[in-house]
Tab-separated table of C-alpha atoms in Angstrom:
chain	number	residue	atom	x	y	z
A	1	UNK	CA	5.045	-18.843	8.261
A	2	UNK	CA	5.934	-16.071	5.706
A	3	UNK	CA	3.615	-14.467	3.784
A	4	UNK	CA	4.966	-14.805	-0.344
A	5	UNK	CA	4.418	-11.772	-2.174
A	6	UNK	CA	4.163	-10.799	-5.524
A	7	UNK	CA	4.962	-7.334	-6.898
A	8	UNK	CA	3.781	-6.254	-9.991
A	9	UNK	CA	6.005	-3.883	-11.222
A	10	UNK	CA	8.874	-4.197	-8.569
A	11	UNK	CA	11.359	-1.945	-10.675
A	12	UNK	CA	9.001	0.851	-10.277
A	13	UNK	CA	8.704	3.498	-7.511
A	14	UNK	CA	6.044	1.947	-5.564
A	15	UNK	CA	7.683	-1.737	-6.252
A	16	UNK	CA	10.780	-0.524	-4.553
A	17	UNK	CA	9.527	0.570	-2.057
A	18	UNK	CA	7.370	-2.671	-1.635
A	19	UNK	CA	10.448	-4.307	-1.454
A	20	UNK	CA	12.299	-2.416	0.827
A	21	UNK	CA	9.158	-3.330	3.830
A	22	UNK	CA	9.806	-6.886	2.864
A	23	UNK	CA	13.787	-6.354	3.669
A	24	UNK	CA	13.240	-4.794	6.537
A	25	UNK	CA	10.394	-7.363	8.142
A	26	UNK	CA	12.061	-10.308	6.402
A	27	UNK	CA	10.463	-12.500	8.924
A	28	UNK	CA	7.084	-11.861	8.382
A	29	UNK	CA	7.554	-11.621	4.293
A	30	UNK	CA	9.566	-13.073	1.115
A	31	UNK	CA	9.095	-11.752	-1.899
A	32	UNK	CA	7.701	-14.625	-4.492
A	33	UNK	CA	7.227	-13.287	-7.692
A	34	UNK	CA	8.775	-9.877	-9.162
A	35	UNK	CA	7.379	-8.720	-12.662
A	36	UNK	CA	9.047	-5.841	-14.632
A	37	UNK	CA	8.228	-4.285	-18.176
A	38	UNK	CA	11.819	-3.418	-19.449
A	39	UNK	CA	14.160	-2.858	-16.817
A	40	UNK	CA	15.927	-5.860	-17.332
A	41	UNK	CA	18.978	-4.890	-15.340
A	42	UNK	CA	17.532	-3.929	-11.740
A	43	UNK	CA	14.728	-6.943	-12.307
A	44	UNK	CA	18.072	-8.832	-12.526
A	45	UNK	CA	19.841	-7.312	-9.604
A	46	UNK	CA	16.246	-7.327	-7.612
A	47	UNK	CA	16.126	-11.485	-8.141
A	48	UNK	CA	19.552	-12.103	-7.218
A	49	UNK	CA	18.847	-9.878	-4.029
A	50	UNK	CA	15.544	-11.375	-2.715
A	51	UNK	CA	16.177	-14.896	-4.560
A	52	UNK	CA	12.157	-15.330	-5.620
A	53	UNK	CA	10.832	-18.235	-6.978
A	54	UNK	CA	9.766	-16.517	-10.712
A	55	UNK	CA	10.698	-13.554	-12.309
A	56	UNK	CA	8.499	-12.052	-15.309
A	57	UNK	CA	9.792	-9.351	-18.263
A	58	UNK	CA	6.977	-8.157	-19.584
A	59	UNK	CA	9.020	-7.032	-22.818
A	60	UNK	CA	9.765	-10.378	-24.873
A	61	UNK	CA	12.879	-8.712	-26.345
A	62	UNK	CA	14.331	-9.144	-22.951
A	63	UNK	CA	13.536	-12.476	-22.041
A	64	UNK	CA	16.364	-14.346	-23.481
A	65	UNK	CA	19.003	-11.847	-21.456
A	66	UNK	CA	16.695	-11.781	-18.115
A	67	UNK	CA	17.275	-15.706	-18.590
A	68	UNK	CA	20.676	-15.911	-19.511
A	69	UNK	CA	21.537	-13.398	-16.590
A	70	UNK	CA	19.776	-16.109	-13.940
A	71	UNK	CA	20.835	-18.940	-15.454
A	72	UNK	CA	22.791	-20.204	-12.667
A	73	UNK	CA	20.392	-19.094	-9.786
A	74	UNK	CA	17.192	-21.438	-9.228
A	75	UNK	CA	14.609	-18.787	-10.183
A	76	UNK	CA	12.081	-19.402	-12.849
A	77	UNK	CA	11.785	-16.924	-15.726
C-alpha cells in the first residue's frame, strides 16, 4: 500500500523536490494533498501532474481560478 503524502508548500524549493522522490518511487508514495500560497499556476500544473485528491491556495484571491483551472479533473479545491 502507498503511503499518501501531503506537502505543505509543494510550489516551493523543498516541495519540489518532495515531489520529485515521490515521482521517482511512485510505488511506495502518491502525493495526497498539495498546498500553495500564490503560485496558482505550477499548484495547477503540479495537480494535473500527480492527480491528488485536494489542492489548497492559501491566497483566497486565487481560489476561484485554482478551481476553475481543475474543474474538469476530480481533485478537491
Amino acid at each position: 500500500m502507498k503511503k499518501k503524502i501531503a506537502i505543505l508548500g509543494s510550489t516551493g524549493s523543498i516541495g519540489t523536490q518532495a515531489l520529485e522522490v515521490i515521482e521517482e518511487h511512485s510505488d511506495l508514495y502518491e502525493a495526497y494533498v498539495l498546498t500553495a500560497n500564490r503560485q496558482a499556476d505550477l499548484l495547477i500544473e503540479q495537480a494535473r501532474r500527480f492527480q491528488p485528491a485536494q489542492v489548497v491556495i492559501a491566497d483566497d484571491s486565487l481560489y476561484e481560478y485554482v478551481r476553475d483551472a481543475l474543474a474538469d479533473q476530480p481533485i478537491q479545491v
